[in-house]
XYZ file of C-alpha atoms in Angstrom:
467
model
C -69.463 -176.430 55.514
C -70.950 -173.184 54.359
C -73.350 -173.154 57.325
C -70.456 -173.681 59.786
C -68.542 -170.695 58.371
C -71.556 -168.415 58.646
C -72.123 -169.446 62.235
C -68.487 -168.661 63.101
C -68.723 -165.185 61.545
C -71.899 -164.405 63.528
C -70.224 -165.493 66.748
C -67.252 -163.193 66.019
C -69.421 -160.116 65.443
C -71.579 -160.823 68.515
C -68.452 -160.990 70.665
C -67.115 -157.753 69.195
C -70.458 -155.982 69.860
C -70.402 -157.056 73.503
C -66.864 -155.683 73.920
C -67.888 -152.342 72.360
C -70.848 -152.047 74.690
C -68.661 -152.797 77.683
C -66.160 -150.131 76.612
C -68.969 -147.600 76.118
C -70.361 -148.356 79.571
C -66.949 -147.771 81.163
C -66.680 -144.439 79.350
C -70.106 -143.335 80.578
C -69.222 -144.236 84.182
C -65.987 -142.223 83.989
C -67.816 -139.240 82.459
C -70.406 -139.387 85.227
C -67.669 -139.295 87.898
C -66.059 -136.259 86.244
C -69.397 -134.390 86.058
C -70.128 -135.225 89.711
C -66.766 -133.810 90.786
C -67.357 -130.622 88.769
C -70.823 -130.210 90.284
C -69.429 -130.652 93.801
C -66.708 -128.088 93.149
C -68.921 -125.400 91.536
C -72.122 -125.756 93.526
C -70.875 -126.618 97.008
C -71.736 -123.022 97.990
C -75.295 -121.833 97.532
C -75.382 -120.816 93.908
C -77.393 -117.738 92.912
C -78.327 -116.663 89.373
C -76.089 -113.834 88.133
C -77.231 -110.239 88.575
C -76.195 -108.265 85.494
C -75.980 -104.935 87.318
C -73.983 -106.497 90.158
C -71.569 -108.140 87.716
C -71.083 -104.815 85.899
C -70.394 -103.097 89.222
C -67.754 -105.698 90.130
C -66.018 -105.373 86.769
C -66.037 -101.613 86.458
C -62.869 -99.823 87.614
C -63.028 -97.883 90.838
C -63.680 -94.239 89.966
C -62.351 -91.299 91.867
C -65.980 -90.225 92.181
C -66.688 -93.110 94.571
C -66.002 -91.471 97.912
C -67.596 -91.442 101.317
C -67.488 -87.661 101.698
C -70.798 -85.778 102.045
C -72.408 -84.741 98.778
C -71.798 -81.122 97.841
C -72.449 -78.950 94.808
C -69.124 -79.775 93.152
C -70.147 -83.456 93.042
C -73.030 -82.742 90.646
C -72.731 -82.585 86.855
C -75.556 -80.735 85.085
C -76.694 -81.513 81.554
C -79.053 -78.836 80.209
C -81.010 -79.353 77.001
C -81.173 -76.123 74.974
C -81.814 -74.782 71.507
C -80.145 -71.960 69.598
C -83.558 -70.734 68.441
C -84.872 -70.197 71.985
C -81.649 -69.538 73.928
C -82.080 -65.764 73.718
C -85.316 -65.985 75.700
C -84.376 -68.821 78.060
C -80.784 -68.141 79.006
C -81.928 -65.836 81.842
C -83.650 -68.800 83.525
C -80.472 -70.869 83.442
C -78.267 -67.956 84.499
C -80.564 -67.290 87.485
C -79.273 -70.442 89.206
C -75.960 -71.145 87.448
C -72.867 -70.135 89.478
C -69.815 -69.543 87.288
C -66.711 -71.397 88.467
C -68.815 -73.242 91.049
C -71.438 -75.305 89.250
C -70.291 -77.897 86.734
C -71.986 -78.936 83.523
C -72.937 -77.997 79.971
C -75.825 -76.712 77.925
C -76.268 -78.874 74.839
C -77.463 -77.057 71.722
C -78.934 -78.431 68.524
C -76.365 -76.553 66.389
C -73.463 -74.131 66.678
C -74.534 -70.846 68.351
C -75.024 -67.863 66.072
C -72.858 -64.746 66.207
C -75.255 -62.936 68.540
C -74.209 -65.344 71.323
C -70.476 -65.137 70.648
C -68.288 -64.747 72.525
C -70.200 -67.117 74.795
C -71.185 -65.563 78.139
C -69.241 -66.717 81.188
C -72.493 -66.413 83.166
C -73.914 -69.372 81.218
C -72.833 -73.013 81.345
C -70.249 -73.923 78.680
C -72.007 -75.058 75.534
C -71.708 -78.259 73.563
C -73.387 -79.241 70.296
C -75.284 -82.516 70.240
C -74.031 -85.271 67.961
C -75.681 -85.344 64.542
C -77.888 -88.445 64.461
C -79.236 -87.943 60.934
C -76.427 -90.063 59.507
C -77.089 -93.075 61.702
C -78.631 -96.220 60.213
C -81.447 -96.045 62.744
C -82.481 -92.502 61.831
C -85.182 -93.435 59.258
C -86.947 -95.537 61.931
C -87.012 -92.805 64.580
C -90.475 -91.255 64.882
C -89.321 -88.173 66.837
C -85.650 -87.250 66.216
C -85.774 -84.235 68.549
C -86.567 -86.516 71.481
C -83.658 -88.779 70.585
C -81.358 -85.734 70.686
C -82.681 -84.915 74.146
C -82.259 -88.388 75.592
C -78.823 -88.692 73.965
C -77.729 -85.615 75.922
C -77.475 -87.930 78.944
C -74.867 -90.024 77.193
C -72.992 -87.045 75.780
C -72.798 -85.414 79.212
C -71.255 -88.571 80.650
C -68.800 -88.898 77.764
C -67.326 -85.493 78.552
C -65.340 -87.505 81.090
C -65.454 -85.126 84.049
C -63.888 -86.529 87.218
C -65.165 -86.800 90.784
C -68.840 -86.830 89.814
C -71.429 -88.401 92.098
C -74.631 -87.316 90.371
C -75.742 -86.361 86.880
C -78.715 -83.991 86.834
C -80.577 -83.404 83.572
C -83.030 -80.545 82.969
C -84.416 -78.203 80.302
C -83.353 -74.625 79.607
C -86.727 -73.284 80.807
C -86.263 -74.901 84.208
C -85.161 -73.022 87.307
C -83.155 -75.222 89.671
C -82.703 -74.498 93.370
C -79.348 -76.163 93.624
C -78.678 -75.892 97.365
C -81.937 -77.716 98.051
C -81.002 -80.215 95.337
C -77.748 -80.965 97.159
C -79.674 -81.631 100.385
C -82.021 -84.014 98.588
C -79.262 -85.977 96.851
C -77.208 -86.163 100.049
C -79.817 -88.618 101.380
C -78.856 -91.221 98.778
C -75.801 -93.355 98.017
C -74.342 -92.430 94.635
C -72.491 -95.769 94.472
C -75.848 -97.517 94.087
C -78.367 -97.357 91.279
C -80.644 -94.354 91.766
C -83.036 -92.650 89.350
C -84.547 -89.702 91.240
C -87.266 -87.304 90.093
C -91.011 -86.783 90.055
C -93.979 -87.231 87.792
C -96.367 -84.645 86.376
C -98.992 -82.692 88.317
C -101.647 -83.721 85.779
C -103.219 -87.171 85.791
C -103.550 -87.210 82.006
C -99.824 -86.578 81.451
C -98.923 -89.460 83.747
C -101.487 -91.843 82.284
C -100.204 -91.124 78.767
C -96.703 -92.184 79.831
C -96.185 -93.578 83.332
C -96.861 -92.613 86.932
C -93.382 -93.947 87.719
C -91.495 -91.884 85.137
C -89.457 -88.806 85.987
C -90.530 -85.866 83.834
C -87.322 -84.394 82.499
C -88.447 -80.789 82.362
C -88.629 -80.816 86.141
C -85.206 -82.431 86.115
C -84.004 -85.788 87.371
C -80.849 -87.188 88.913
C -78.918 -90.322 88.003
C -76.290 -91.700 90.351
C -72.772 -92.164 89.034
C -73.011 -95.932 89.367
C -76.220 -96.042 87.333
C -74.819 -93.648 84.746
C -71.907 -95.975 84.088
C -74.268 -98.824 83.303
C -76.635 -96.638 81.294
C -73.775 -95.350 79.141
C -73.279 -98.867 77.788
C -76.994 -99.564 77.297
C -78.627 -96.335 76.108
C -77.817 -96.670 72.402
C -79.240 -100.175 72.500
C -82.403 -98.845 74.148
C -82.809 -96.224 71.447
C -82.529 -98.970 68.825
C -85.092 -101.012 70.743
C -87.573 -98.161 71.186
C -87.327 -95.889 68.099
C -91.140 -95.658 68.027
C -91.423 -93.864 71.387
C -92.310 -90.168 71.163
C -90.810 -88.948 74.475
C -87.194 -88.815 75.615
C -88.326 -89.232 79.227
C -90.261 -92.379 78.368
C -87.334 -93.834 76.424
C -85.150 -93.369 79.518
C -87.854 -94.813 81.769
C -88.215 -97.857 79.503
C -84.453 -98.376 79.393
C -84.075 -98.167 83.170
C -87.057 -100.481 83.649
C -85.258 -103.022 81.442
C -82.295 -102.720 83.809
C -84.540 -103.229 86.841
C -84.166 -99.668 88.176
C -87.338 -97.964 89.456
C -87.978 -94.261 90.011
C -87.314 -92.820 93.454
C -89.939 -90.098 93.922
C -88.854 -86.708 95.300
C -91.745 -84.234 95.385
C -89.589 -81.111 95.271
C -89.114 -81.521 91.499
C -91.966 -79.617 89.804
C -92.828 -80.320 86.175
C -95.576 -77.625 86.245
C -97.777 -79.260 83.642
C -100.252 -76.461 84.322
C -101.516 -73.364 82.543
C -102.071 -69.792 83.624
C -101.617 -68.509 87.179
C -99.856 -71.030 89.438
C -99.829 -68.743 92.506
C -102.372 -71.044 94.179
C -99.935 -73.951 93.942
C -96.875 -71.979 95.053
C -98.805 -70.501 97.990
C -99.514 -73.959 99.412
C -96.188 -75.711 98.932
C -95.782 -78.508 101.484
C -93.442 -77.664 104.322
C -91.982 -81.191 104.353
C -90.350 -80.934 100.922
C -87.608 -78.534 99.797
C -88.212 -76.731 96.517
C -85.878 -78.285 93.921
C -87.132 -77.077 90.541
C -89.794 -75.179 88.591
C -90.348 -76.014 84.930
C -92.358 -74.412 82.090
C -91.519 -70.887 83.246
C -92.033 -69.737 79.637
C -95.579 -71.109 79.458
C -97.201 -70.210 82.773
C -98.058 -66.634 83.777
C -95.286 -64.674 85.515
C -95.241 -65.888 89.120
C -95.312 -62.248 90.278
C -98.068 -60.443 88.394
C -96.315 -57.060 88.645
C -93.193 -58.357 86.839
C -92.357 -60.219 83.639
C -91.195 -63.845 83.689
C -87.469 -63.179 83.885
C -87.903 -60.460 86.523
C -90.160 -62.778 88.526
C -87.504 -65.488 88.660
C -84.832 -62.977 89.680
C -87.124 -61.637 92.408
C -87.851 -65.093 93.843
C -84.131 -65.806 93.897
C -83.582 -62.906 96.301
C -85.442 -64.792 99.009
C -83.866 -68.085 97.999
C -80.325 -66.776 98.362
C -81.031 -65.545 101.865
C -82.597 -68.767 103.154
C -82.834 -71.509 100.527
C -84.321 -74.235 102.725
C -87.251 -72.071 103.855
C -88.307 -70.904 100.380
C -92.021 -71.554 99.665
C -92.435 -73.490 102.911
C -96.021 -73.037 104.075
C -96.808 -71.822 107.583
C -100.388 -71.579 108.867
C -101.302 -69.492 111.890
C -104.287 -67.637 113.368
C -105.263 -64.310 114.921
C -108.116 -65.325 117.199
C -109.344 -61.833 118.218
C -110.101 -61.058 114.550
C -110.989 -64.652 113.574
C -108.364 -64.497 110.818
C -106.388 -67.342 109.273
C -102.956 -66.751 107.747
C -101.199 -68.888 105.172
C -97.582 -67.911 104.533
C -95.514 -69.237 101.644
C -92.148 -67.938 102.780
C -90.447 -65.717 100.218
C -93.478 -65.728 97.938
C -96.899 -64.846 99.368
C -99.134 -64.395 102.392
C -102.911 -64.915 102.443
C -105.431 -63.611 104.984
C -108.818 -65.311 105.361
C -111.499 -63.516 107.364
C -112.466 -66.647 109.246
C -110.817 -69.615 110.941
C -110.087 -72.508 108.602
C -108.418 -75.783 109.620
C -104.968 -76.539 108.275
C -106.351 -79.418 106.212
C -108.367 -76.848 104.228
C -105.592 -74.269 103.782
C -103.053 -76.891 102.750
C -105.049 -77.603 99.588
C -103.816 -75.384 96.735
C -106.317 -72.803 95.524
C -107.101 -73.741 91.914
C -105.943 -70.546 90.224
C -104.442 -72.635 87.397
C -105.805 -74.762 84.557
C -104.953 -78.290 83.379
C -102.100 -78.783 80.944
C -104.348 -80.339 78.305
C -107.269 -78.249 77.129
C -109.760 -81.093 76.713
C -108.745 -83.186 79.710
C -111.564 -84.603 81.830
C -111.635 -84.511 85.627
C -110.044 -85.492 87.881
C -107.257 -83.273 86.581
C -104.505 -83.339 89.200
C -102.591 -85.840 91.327
C -103.195 -83.651 94.399
C -106.312 -82.229 96.032
C -107.294 -78.649 95.238
C -109.999 -76.239 96.324
C -111.854 -74.307 93.689
C -112.310 -70.559 93.381
C -115.302 -69.695 95.572
C -117.834 -66.857 95.583
C -117.982 -67.115 99.356
C -116.116 -64.052 100.729
C -114.960 -66.088 103.724
C -113.095 -68.436 101.368
C -111.598 -65.664 99.236
C -108.143 -64.654 100.518
C -106.569 -61.220 100.683
C -103.339 -61.780 98.746
C -99.944 -60.241 99.523
C -96.785 -60.996 97.558
C -93.107 -60.872 98.445
C -91.641 -57.390 98.082
C -88.399 -57.059 100.055
C -86.280 -58.475 102.867
C -83.670 -57.469 105.385
C -81.724 -58.802 108.362
C -82.867 -57.133 111.575
C -80.647 -56.063 114.466
C -82.019 -59.067 116.388
C -80.520 -61.381 113.769
C -83.869 -62.155 112.207
C -84.871 -62.274 108.565
C -87.688 -59.826 107.887
C -89.627 -60.501 104.684
C -92.239 -57.972 103.571
C -95.315 -58.854 101.525
C -97.488 -56.198 99.925
C -100.979 -56.142 98.518
C -100.901 -55.790 94.729
C -104.613 -54.987 94.397
C -107.872 -55.287 96.363
C -109.685 -58.581 96.324
C -111.086 -58.822 92.818
C -113.415 -61.797 92.946
C -115.532 -60.864 95.943
C -115.122 -57.578 97.773
C -117.902 -58.171 100.294
C -116.986 -59.006 103.868
C -117.150 -62.298 105.689
C -119.775 -61.842 108.412
C -119.970 -65.443 109.637
C -117.567 -64.840 112.533
C -117.945 -61.114 113.035
C -117.245 -57.931 111.098
C -113.438 -58.038 110.973
C -112.418 -56.911 107.510
C -108.796 -57.110 106.373
C -109.317 -54.529 103.622
C -107.208 -51.931 105.425
C -104.115 -54.172 105.577
C -101.610 -53.147 102.904
C -98.430 -54.844 104.099
C -97.389 -57.876 106.124
C -93.967 -58.473 107.629
C -92.827 -61.948 108.608
C -90.004 -62.358 111.135
C -87.998 -65.586 110.860
C -84.899 -66.785 112.705
C -81.828 -66.210 110.586
C -80.605 -69.391 108.925
C -77.342 -70.842 110.151
C -74.932 -73.100 108.235
C -75.966 -76.059 110.407
C -79.657 -75.550 109.765
C -81.037 -77.886 107.110
C -84.811 -77.566 107.450
C -85.852 -74.736 109.790
C -89.150 -75.028 111.583
C -91.584 -72.996 109.450
C -93.830 -72.455 112.459
C -91.139 -70.306 114.064
C -92.232 -67.363 111.926
C -94.024 -64.382 113.476
C -96.188 -61.699 111.834
C -96.548 -57.950 111.891
C -99.529 -56.430 110.064
C -99.331 -52.899 108.714
């Protein structure tokens, strides 16, 4: 009797287990059908992984700055990094290119300006004072707070909220910008896309210490409006991620690399990580790139030896204002009867060589300058140079920009004068005949007058008159 009861109980539980399994199987089948329908609905079109930048672009509101009109100066917002301690000496560099009531932007100072600068000059950009970061939780971890202030200027410029901006251009207060050429460069790019535009250093060591694909901020760099919107939401996070980095430029580069944005190289931005006399570099500026900027004006020698640094910048700007796109463009020509070669850097210098040299030789900058770092080992530069030679045939007679005028034939006449006799080697070049240029004291260059439609005039259209 007891055995019969146990057998009945076992049969009951076995039956119940079978029913539960059947019910579970039905549930799994129904769940599978639901998942299949969802898969068909969501993935019937070719599914692609999400692009974070693209999603941000779709979500962001349409800004009034997103227009199809050609880029002009009013579309650019400048953020200049300055310091109250050095503003007295550097303001002339900024004021040389700043156009009151035309250019837009701010100079960001490390503290409130002292009384000597008040009232603030209308010839300077309006000033702002950078946010105090010493009270932030991250501050004790930051290895170089000054660099964080500099990189944060990007964010603070954007947060000023100016309308109708296509480009944000950042630079230092010892940088001279050639803003009309800058407009022409930026006009080639679409500000509604993600662009990070600038150039690296002239010195190999500087680039190897950071990156060959990093824009050096002293030379200046440009960020498109679309990229700036994304960066404004990410930059603080990047600073928290990279508090150990010593350079503001490298922090920005690292942040943009994390976003998948690479540097677009534009060779007209000049960091000038050089020492001493850079006349050799300026006298061989490539004719296929407009001059956009010159940095480290306070460190290099005055670019005109007969003037101080501020006067030199003002003097160069005279030529720039008359024909901005031609400034520093190199032209090479020859006077066959005398076996002379001429190298003209329009608005800056003219060189005479007492023999015929190919263009490939004259296009190499004469190494009048020194590397940025005292103990750097060769090779020093990212471009080819030619050294100072004791050969009189390779030693140029140098003439520097003196004055200009518009002739009655509607030509621009620039005059270049000899500052001093050749110092390094006064002997003559006899390899191609006795044709000394010692008696030449002045050179005039005749160029077609620029027109509003002219973007990049042919530098070879220049003609010479020797006096």
